[in-house]
Tab-separated table of N, CA and C in Angstrom:
chain	number	residue	atom	x	y	z
A	1	UNK	N	52.024	154.330	28.320
A	1	UNK	CA	52.252	153.727	27.038
A	1	UNK	C	53.505	152.947	27.181
A	2	UNK	N	53.526	151.792	26.784
A	2	UNK	CA	54.724	150.986	26.949
A	2	UNK	C	55.400	150.863	25.618
A	3	UNK	N	56.441	151.623	25.399
A	3	UNK	CA	57.108	151.716	24.123
A	3	UNK	C	58.242	150.748	24.025
A	4	UNK	N	58.049	149.536	24.334
A	4	UNK	CA	59.116	148.608	24.030
A	4	UNK	C	59.152	148.570	22.530
A	5	UNK	N	60.042	147.918	21.901
A	5	UNK	CA	60.427	148.064	20.511
A	5	UNK	C	59.807	149.238	19.807
A	6	UNK	N	60.556	150.278	19.680
A	6	UNK	CA	60.117	151.370	18.867
A	6	UNK	C	59.248	152.366	19.581
A	7	UNK	N	58.635	152.040	20.560
A	7	UNK	CA	57.867	152.978	21.296
A	7	UNK	C	57.762	152.506	22.705
A	8	UNK	N	55.864	153.296	24.403
A	8	UNK	CA	55.372	153.320	25.534
A	8	UNK	C	54.607	152.654	25.328
A	9	UNK	N	55.074	151.482	23.707
A	9	UNK	CA	53.845	151.509	24.308
A	9	UNK	C	54.146	151.336	25.716
A	10	UNK	N	53.533	152.040	26.631
A	10	UNK	CA	53.919	152.045	28.024
A	10	UNK	C	53.030	151.290	28.942
A	11	UNK	N	51.937	150.909	28.629
A	11	UNK	CA	51.218	150.083	29.587
A	11	UNK	C	50.373	149.086	28.841
A	12	UNK	N	50.522	147.860	29.216
A	12	UNK	CA	49.653	146.800	28.719
A	12	UNK	C	49.208	146.056	29.965
A	13	UNK	N	48.066	146.440	30.488
A	13	UNK	CA	47.549	145.828	31.694
A	13	UNK	C	46.330	145.007	31.355
A	14	UNK	N	45.826	144.316	32.345
A	14	UNK	CA	44.629	143.506	32.154
A	14	UNK	C	43.403	144.370	31.921
A	15	UNK	N	43.459	145.609	32.331
A	15	UNK	CA	42.310	146.486	32.160
A	15	UNK	C	42.716	147.702	31.347
A	16	UNK	N	41.728	148.461	30.950
A	16	UNK	CA	42.002	149.689	30.206
A	16	UNK	C	42.755	150.654	31.100
A	17	UNK	N	43.585	151.478	30.483
A	17	UNK	CA	44.395	152.418	31.237
A	17	UNK	C	44.406	153.745	30.504
A	18	UNK	N	44.287	154.805	31.246
A	18	UNK	CA	44.373	156.129	30.658
A	18	UNK	C	45.076	157.049	31.628
A	19	UNK	N	46.082	157.765	31.162
A	19	UNK	CA	46.714	158.780	31.992
A	19	UNK	C	46.786	160.078	31.209
A	20	UNK	N	45.697	160.409	30.548
A	20	UNK	CA	45.633	161.665	29.823
A	20	UNK	C	45.075	162.749	30.726
A	21	UNK	N	45.548	163.976	30.533
A	21	UNK	CA	44.941	165.070	31.278
A	21	UNK	C	43.494	165.254	30.814
A	22	UNK	N	42.721	165.985	31.590
A	22	UNK	CA	41.328	166.206	31.220
A	22	UNK	C	41.207	166.898	29.872
A	23	UNK	N	42.149	167.750	29.543
A	23	UNK	CA	42.116	168.387	28.227
A	23	UNK	C	43.500	168.286	27.606
A	24	UNK	N	43.522	167.883	26.363
A	24	UNK	CA	44.783	167.796	25.637
A	24	UNK	C	45.129	169.195	25.136
A	25	UNK	N	46.389	169.410	24.744
A	25	UNK	CA	46.754	170.714	24.198
A	25	UNK	C	46.044	170.940	22.868
A	26	UNK	N	46.077	172.152	22.447
A	26	UNK	CA	45.482	172.475	21.152
A	26	UNK	C	46.188	171.670	20.066
A	27	UNK	N	45.434	171.190	19.096
A	27	UNK	CA	46.022	170.481	17.967
A	27	UNK	C	46.836	171.477	17.151
A	28	UNK	N	47.866	171.039	16.450
A	28	UNK	CA	48.273	169.647	16.269
A	28	UNK	C	49.210	169.167	17.376
A	29	UNK	N	49.207	167.863	17.578
A	29	UNK	CA	50.177	167.165	18.410
A	29	UNK	C	50.364	165.802	17.765
A	30	UNK	N	51.151	164.928	18.367
A	30	UNK	CA	51.487	163.654	17.730
A	30	UNK	C	51.032	162.469	18.572
A	31	UNK	N	50.691	161.390	17.887
A	31	UNK	CA	50.293	160.142	18.541
A	31	UNK	C	51.206	159.026	18.043
A	32	UNK	N	51.756	158.257	18.966
A	32	UNK	CA	52.520	157.062	18.625
A	32	UNK	C	51.622	155.877	18.963
A	33	UNK	N	51.299	155.096	17.956
A	33	UNK	CA	50.371	153.974	18.101
A	33	UNK	C	51.182	152.685	18.068
A	34	UNK	N	51.162	151.960	19.169
A	34	UNK	CA	51.940	150.732	19.317
A	34	UNK	C	50.974	149.571	19.480
A	35	UNK	N	50.975	148.653	18.544
A	35	UNK	CA	50.143	147.451	18.644
A	35	UNK	C	51.063	146.251	18.788
A	36	UNK	N	50.626	145.272	19.569
A	36	UNK	CA	51.507	144.131	19.812
A	36	UNK	C	50.720	142.859	20.085
A	37	UNK	N	51.417	141.752	19.883
A	37	UNK	CA	50.948	140.438	20.319
A	37	UNK	C	52.120	139.825	21.070
A	38	UNK	N	51.852	139.323	22.266
A	38	UNK	CA	52.933	138.752	23.065
A	38	UNK	C	52.442	137.540	23.830
A	39	UNK	N	53.397	136.699	24.168
A	39	UNK	CA	53.133	135.557	25.041
A	39	UNK	C	53.498	135.991	26.448
A	40	UNK	N	52.555	135.878	27.357
A	40	UNK	CA	52.754	136.349	28.725
A	40	UNK	C	52.630	135.201	29.712
A	41	UNK	N	53.421	135.302	30.771
A	41	UNK	CA	53.315	134.352	31.879
A	41	UNK	C	53.661	135.113	33.148
A	42	UNK	N	52.965	134.781	34.224
A	42	UNK	CA	53.247	135.434	35.491
A	42	UNK	C	54.729	135.303	35.809
A	43	UNK	N	55.321	136.404	36.249
A	43	UNK	CA	56.731	136.399	36.606
A	43	UNK	C	57.667	136.671	35.445
A	44	UNK	N	57.116	137.025	34.264
A	44	UNK	CA	57.993	137.259	33.109
A	44	UNK	C	58.649	138.637	33.118
A	45	UNK	N	58.283	139.499	34.068
A	45	UNK	CA	58.919	140.801	34.204
A	45	UNK	C	58.290	141.907	33.375
A	46	UNK	N	57.342	141.575	32.549
A	46	UNK	CA	56.746	142.576	31.667
A	46	UNK	C	55.999	143.681	32.429
A	47	UNK	N	55.105	143.350	33.364
A	47	UNK	CA	54.391	144.426	34.068
A	47	UNK	C	55.331	145.387	34.800
A	48	UNK	N	56.395	144.853	35.375
A	48	UNK	CA	57.359	145.701	36.079
A	48	UNK	C	58.073	146.641	35.110
A	49	UNK	N	58.443	146.113	33.943
A	49	UNK	CA	59.097	146.954	32.946
A	49	UNK	C	58.125	148.015	32.432
A	50	UNK	N	56.870	147.644	32.254
A	50	UNK	CA	55.859	148.608	31.802
A	50	UNK	C	55.736	149.758	32.796
A	51	UNK	N	55.697	149.442	34.079
A	51	UNK	CA	55.619	150.479	35.115
A	51	UNK	C	56.843	151.389	35.066
A	52	UNK	N	58.007	150.786	34.922
A	52	UNK	CA	59.250	151.557	34.875
A	52	UNK	C	59.265	152.493	33.669
A	53	UNK	N	58.864	151.982	32.495
A	53	UNK	CA	58.851	152.804	31.288
A	53	UNK	C	57.784	153.887	31.369
A	54	UNK	N	56.664	153.584	32.007
A	54	UNK	CA	55.607	154.575	32.189
A	54	UNK	C	56.138	155.753	32.998
A	55	UNK	N	56.763	155.461	34.116
A	55	UNK	CA	57.305	156.517	34.970
A	55	UNK	C	58.368	157.323	34.234
A	56	UNK	N	59.208	156.649	33.471
A	56	UNK	CA	60.266	157.322	32.727
A	56	UNK	C	59.692	158.200	31.615
A	57	UNK	N	58.721	157.704	30.885
A	57	UNK	CA	58.117	158.477	29.792
A	57	UNK	C	57.474	159.757	30.317
A	58	UNK	N	56.829	159.664	31.472
A	58	UNK	CA	56.155	160.832	32.034
A	58	UNK	C	57.129	161.954	32.368
A	59	UNK	N	58.407	161.637	32.518
A	59	UNK	CA	59.425	162.641	32.822
A	59	UNK	C	60.027	163.257	31.559
A	60	UNK	N	59.696	162.721	30.398
A	60	UNK	CA	60.294	163.179	29.151
A	60	UNK	C	59.659	164.485	28.685
A	61	UNK	N	60.498	165.381	28.192
A	61	UNK	CA	59.998	166.631	27.623
A	61	UNK	C	59.071	166.309	26.457
A	62	UNK	N	57.939	166.958	26.413
A	62	UNK	CA	57.010	166.780	25.309
A	62	UNK	C	56.002	165.661	25.479
A	63	UNK	N	56.100	164.868	26.551
A	63	UNK	CA	55.134	163.795	26.786
A	63	UNK	C	53.817	164.404	27.243
A	64	UNK	N	52.703	163.987	26.613
A	64	UNK	CA	51.387	164.549	26.930
A	64	UNK	C	50.456	163.573	27.631
A	65	UNK	N	50.613	162.274	27.384
A	65	UNK	CA	49.722	161.307	28.009
A	65	UNK	C	49.720	159.994	27.268
A	66	UNK	N	48.886	159.066	27.752
A	66	UNK	CA	48.872	157.715	27.188
A	66	UNK	C	47.513	157.065	27.402
A	67	UNK	N	47.132	156.208	26.484
A	67	UNK	CA	45.946	155.347	26.624
A	67	UNK	C	46.354	153.957	26.178
A	68	UNK	N	45.888	152.939	26.892
A	68	UNK	CA	46.296	151.577	26.574
A	68	UNK	C	45.186	150.590	26.898
A	69	UNK	N	45.051	149.590	26.050
A	69	UNK	CA	44.134	148.477	26.300
A	69	UNK	C	44.855	147.182	25.959
A	70	UNK	N	44.428	146.118	26.613
A	70	UNK	CA	45.034	144.815	26.395
A	70	UNK	C	43.964	143.756	26.588
A	71	UNK	N	44.063	142.669	25.835
A	71	UNK	CA	43.116	141.576	26.023
A	71	UNK	C	43.817	140.234	25.883
A	72	UNK	N	43.273	139.251	26.571
A	72	UNK	CA	43.774	137.884	26.469
A	72	UNK	C	43.086	137.225	25.282
A	73	UNK	N	43.887	136.723	24.330
A	73	UNK	CA	43.343	136.042	23.159
A	73	UNK	C	43.178	134.553	23.412
A	74	UNK	N	44.159	133.966	24.122
A	74	UNK	CA	44.141	132.528	24.422
A	74	UNK	C	44.861	132.291	25.738
A	75	UNK	N	44.519	131.202	26.409
A	75	UNK	CA	45.228	130.777	27.614
A	75	UNK	C	45.576	129.310	27.475
A	76	UNK	N	46.780	128.951	27.934
A	76	UNK	CA	47.203	127.552	27.870
A	76	UNK	C	47.121	126.925	29.254
A	77	UNK	N	47.039	125.598	29.324
A	77	UNK	CA	47.029	124.915	30.628
A	77	UNK	C	48.315	125.157	31.418
A	78	UNK	N	49.405	125.486	30.716
A	78	UNK	CA	50.692	125.723	31.385
A	78	UNK	C	50.785	127.116	32.000
A	79	UNK	N	49.747	127.935	31.835
A	79	UNK	CA	49.755	129.262	32.444
A	79	UNK	C	50.175	130.391	31.527
A	80	UNK	N	50.384	130.103	30.261
A	80	UNK	CA	50.736	131.157	29.313
A	80	UNK	C	49.481	131.815	28.773
A	81	UNK	N	49.602	133.082	28.447
A	81	UNK	CA	48.521	133.809	27.798
A	81	UNK	C	49.047	134.416	26.504
A	82	UNK	N	48.242	134.361	25.476
A	82	UNK	CA	48.514	135.101	24.255
A	82	UNK	C	47.728	136.391	24.384
A	83	UNK	N	48.433	137.525	24.391
A	83	UNK	CA	47.802	138.820	24.638
A	83	UNK	C	47.978	139.745	23.445
A	84	UNK	N	46.969	140.554	23.218
A	84	UNK	CA	47.009	141.593	22.200
A	84	UNK	C	46.890	142.931	22.914
A	85	UNK	N	47.652	143.925	22.475
A	85	UNK	CA	47.596	145.228	23.126
A	85	UNK	C	47.686	146.374	22.139
A	86	UNK	N	47.086	147.474	22.518
A	86	UNK	CA	47.192	148.722	21.760
A	86	UNK	C	47.489	149.825	22.763
A	87	UNK	N	48.547	150.559	22.511
A	87	UNK	CA	48.893	151.697	23.358
A	87	UNK	C	49.109	152.902	22.463
A	88	UNK	N	48.506	154.002	22.836
A	88	UNK	CA	48.691	155.249	22.101
A	88	UNK	C	49.277	156.260	23.073
A	89	UNK	N	50.462	156.748	22.742
A	89	UNK	CA	51.061	157.800	23.556
A	89	UNK	C	50.999	159.100	22.766
A	90	UNK	N	50.895	160.192	23.490
A	90	UNK	CA	50.708	161.502	22.875
A	90	UNK	C	51.899	162.389	23.208
A	91	UNK	N	52.375	163.105	22.180
A	91	UNK	CA	53.599	163.890	22.290
A	91	UNK	C	53.414	165.257	21.649
A	92	UNK	N	54.164	166.216	22.163
A	92	UNK	CA	54.098	167.590	21.665
A	92	UNK	C	54.579	167.687	20.224
A	93	UNK	N	55.679	166.987	19.899
A	93	UNK	CA	56.274	167.125	18.570
A	93	UNK	C	57.127	165.901	18.239
A	94	UNK	N	57.593	165.845	17.004
A	94	UNK	CA	58.407	164.710	16.560
A	94	UNK	C	59.751	164.650	17.274
A	95	UNK	N	60.288	165.795	17.655
A	95	UNK	CA	61.561	165.808	18.375
A	95	UNK	C	61.426	165.087	19.716
A	96	UNK	N	60.315	165.299	20.399
A	96	UNK	CA	60.072	164.625	21.684
A	96	UNK	C	59.966	163.118	21.499
A	97	UNK	N	59.310	162.693	20.431
A	97	UNK	CA	59.187	161.264	20.130
A	97	UNK	C	60.564	160.670	19.860
A	98	UNK	N	61.372	161.365	19.069
A	98	UNK	CA	62.717	160.884	18.758
A	98	UNK	C	63.597	160.780	19.992
A	99	UNK	N	63.500	161.766	20.882
A	99	UNK	CA	64.293	161.727	22.115
A	99	UNK	C	63.882	160.537	22.976
A	100	UNK	N	62.585	160.244	23.050
A	100	UNK	CA	62.114	159.092	23.820
A	100	UNK	C	62.607	157.795	23.201
A	101	UNK	N	62.530	157.707	21.899
A	101	UNK	CA	62.973	156.488	21.216
A	101	UNK	C	64.463	156.224	21.460
A	102	UNK	N	65.250	157.295	21.595
A	102	UNK	CA	66.703	157.156	21.786
A	102	UNK	C	67.123	157.088	23.257
A	103	UNK	N	66.194	157.226	24.178
A	103	UNK	CA	66.515	157.165	25.602
A	103	UNK	C	67.156	155.813	25.918
A	104	UNK	N	68.304	155.822	26.603
A	104	UNK	CA	69.068	154.597	26.841
A	104	UNK	C	68.258	153.529	27.578
A	105	UNK	N	67.575	153.894	28.648
A	105	UNK	CA	66.780	152.894	29.379
A	105	UNK	C	65.663	152.339	28.505
A	106	UNK	N	65.083	153.200	27.708
A	106	UNK	CA	64.021	152.774	26.800
A	106	UNK	C	64.578	151.850	25.717
A	107	UNK	N	65.770	152.154	25.209
A	107	UNK	CA	66.407	151.279	24.213
A	107	UNK	C	66.638	149.877	24.776
A	108	UNK	N	67.079	149.802	26.033
A	108	UNK	CA	67.288	148.494	26.664
A	108	UNK	C	65.965	147.744	26.821
A	109	UNK	N	64.912	148.462	27.195
A	109	UNK	CA	63.591	147.833	27.322
A	109	UNK	C	63.089	147.356	25.960
A	110	UNK	N	63.336	148.151	24.924
A	110	UNK	CA	62.935	147.752	23.570
A	110	UNK	C	63.615	146.442	23.173
A	111	UNK	N	64.901	146.354	23.456
A	111	UNK	CA	65.642	145.143	23.098
A	111	UNK	C	65.101	143.930	23.846
A	112	UNK	N	64.811	144.112	25.118
A	112	UNK	CA	64.238	143.012	25.903
A	112	UNK	C	62.887	142.604	25.324
A	113	UNK	N	62.094	143.566	24.923
A	113	UNK	CA	60.803	143.268	24.309
A	113	UNK	C	60.950	142.473	23.026
A	114	UNK	N	61.886	142.865	22.189
A	114	UNK	CA	62.128	142.159	20.920
A	114	UNK	C	62.600	140.732	21.164
A	115	UNK	N	63.451	140.558	22.176
A	115	UNK	CA	64.060	139.250	22.433
A	115	UNK	C	63.211	138.310	23.285
A	116	UNK	N	62.344	138.858	24.146
A	116	UNK	CA	61.672	138.009	25.132
A	116	UNK	C	60.149	138.042	25.121
A	117	UNK	N	59.535	139.155	24.751
A	117	UNK	CA	58.097	139.284	24.965
A	117	UNK	C	57.246	139.302	23.704
A	118	UNK	N	57.651	140.070	22.717
A	118	UNK	CA	56.759	140.324	21.581
A	118	UNK	C	56.871	139.283	20.485
A	119	UNK	N	55.733	138.702	20.133
A	119	UNK	CA	55.671	137.823	18.966
A	119	UNK	C	55.664	138.684	17.712
A	120	UNK	N	54.972	139.811	17.772
A	120	UNK	CA	55.046	140.825	16.720
A	120	UNK	C	54.554	142.147	17.289
A	121	UNK	N	54.939	143.222	16.628
A	121	UNK	CA	54.510	144.558	17.031
A	121	UNK	C	54.583	145.485	15.828
A	122	UNK	N	53.853	146.567	15.910
A	122	UNK	CA	53.868	147.612	14.886
A	122	UNK	C	53.852	148.959	15.599
A	123	UNK	N	54.564	149.929	15.035
A	123	UNK	CA	54.582	151.283	15.571
A	123	UNK	C	54.218	152.241	14.442
A	124	UNK	N	53.290	153.125	14.715
A	124	UNK	CA	52.903	154.150	13.747
A	124	UNK	C	52.938	155.500	14.456
A	125	UNK	N	53.468	156.503	13.770
A	125	UNK	CA	53.505	157.861	14.297
A	125	UNK	C	52.588	158.714	13.425
A	126	UNK	N	51.668	159.415	14.078
A	126	UNK	CA	50.682	160.220	13.354
A	126	UNK	C	50.595	161.618	13.943
A	127	UNK	N	50.339	162.576	13.086
A	127	UNK	CA	50.083	163.953	13.519
A	127	UNK	C	48.568	164.112	13.681
A	128	UNK	N	48.154	164.572	14.848
A	128	UNK	CA	46.733	164.786	15.117
A	128	UNK	C	46.381	166.203	14.667
A	129	UNK	N	45.548	166.289	13.662
A	129	UNK	CA	45.156	167.577	13.092
A	129	UNK	C	43.855	168.109	13.683
A	130	UNK	N	42.968	167.213	14.051
A	130	UNK	CA	41.697	167.603	14.661
A	130	UNK	C	41.229	166.470	15.554
A	131	UNK	N	40.326	166.807	16.462
A	131	UNK	CA	39.811	165.804	17.391
A	131	UNK	C	38.357	166.122	17.704
A	132	UNK	N	37.637	165.095	18.082
A	132	UNK	CA	36.214	165.204	18.397
A	132	UNK	C	35.973	164.552	19.749
A	133	UNK	N	35.051	165.103	20.499
A	133	UNK	CA	34.708	164.551	21.804
A	133	UNK	C	33.200	164.374	21.877
A	134	UNK	N	32.763	163.454	22.685
A	134	UNK	CA	31.332	163.291	22.886
A	134	UNK	C	31.043	162.045	23.685
A	135	UNK	N	29.798	161.735	23.823
A	135	UNK	CA	29.408	160.531	24.529
A	135	UNK	C	28.781	160.820	25.872
A	136	UNK	N	28.433	159.762	26.542
A	136	UNK	CA	27.697	159.869	27.796
A	136	UNK	C	28.586	159.883	29.032
A	137	UNK	N	29.891	159.686	28.876
A	137	UNK	CA	30.772	159.588	30.044
A	137	UNK	C	31.318	160.932	30.495
A	138	UNK	N	30.871	162.014	29.925
A	138	UNK	CA	31.305	163.318	30.400
A	138	UNK	C	32.656	163.758	29.895
A	139	UNK	N	33.055	163.326	28.709
A	139	UNK	CA	34.341	163.746	28.155
A	139	UNK	C	34.266	165.137	27.560
A	140	UNK	N	33.144	165.768	27.618
A	140	UNK	CA	32.977	167.106	27.064
A	140	UNK	C	31.636	167.193	26.388
A	141	UNK	N	31.342	168.354	25.858
A	141	UNK	CA	30.068	168.520	25.174
A	141	UNK	C	29.937	167.525	24.026
A	142	UNK	N	28.725	167.088	23.777
A	142	UNK	CA	28.478	166.170	22.668
A	142	UNK	C	28.981	166.800	21.380
A	143	UNK	N	29.763	166.030	20.664
A	143	UNK	CA	30.293	166.439	19.365
A	143	UNK	C	31.151	167.697	19.411
A	144	UNK	N	31.823	167.929	20.531
A	144	UNK	CA	32.772	169.038	20.571
A	144	UNK	C	33.865	168.759	19.550
A	145	UNK	N	34.311	169.770	18.862
A	145	UNK	CA	35.275	169.617	17.772
A	145	UNK	C	36.371	170.668	17.949
A	146	UNK	N	37.622	170.249	17.815
A	146	UNK	CA	38.734	171.210	17.888
A	146	UNK	C	39.619	171.029	16.682
A	147	UNK	N	39.978	172.139	16.062
A	147	UNK	CA	40.960	172.122	14.972
A	147	UNK	C	41.989	173.172	15.251
């Protein structure tokens, strides 16, 4: 999840990304939802910062995992891309989220994101009370439910 401004969010790659364990802890836990729109160009330093923040977040107490998707909305002849991203990071509790938000390296990355990369972004923190699993990809029994 690449949490520049306000959060991980920590990964915005060209493809979907997931670094969640096979099973999440028992609910409740917390989700930080980071949505963004940014102008990207090769060599802008964003992917490197995302990797650095990903590695750092994984070392934080209370970090549970991350899921991220990104898509190209437009491309210019000059090589710029307008990208949209959604990253959801999962945390044990609000204290863990607050500690990550205040991490000095993360604060510097947030500032760089605000000043150089993000056209806009939103951060939402939610408590996960229940979850459902299912589907054909083997994520668990069809319609498994945990509360």
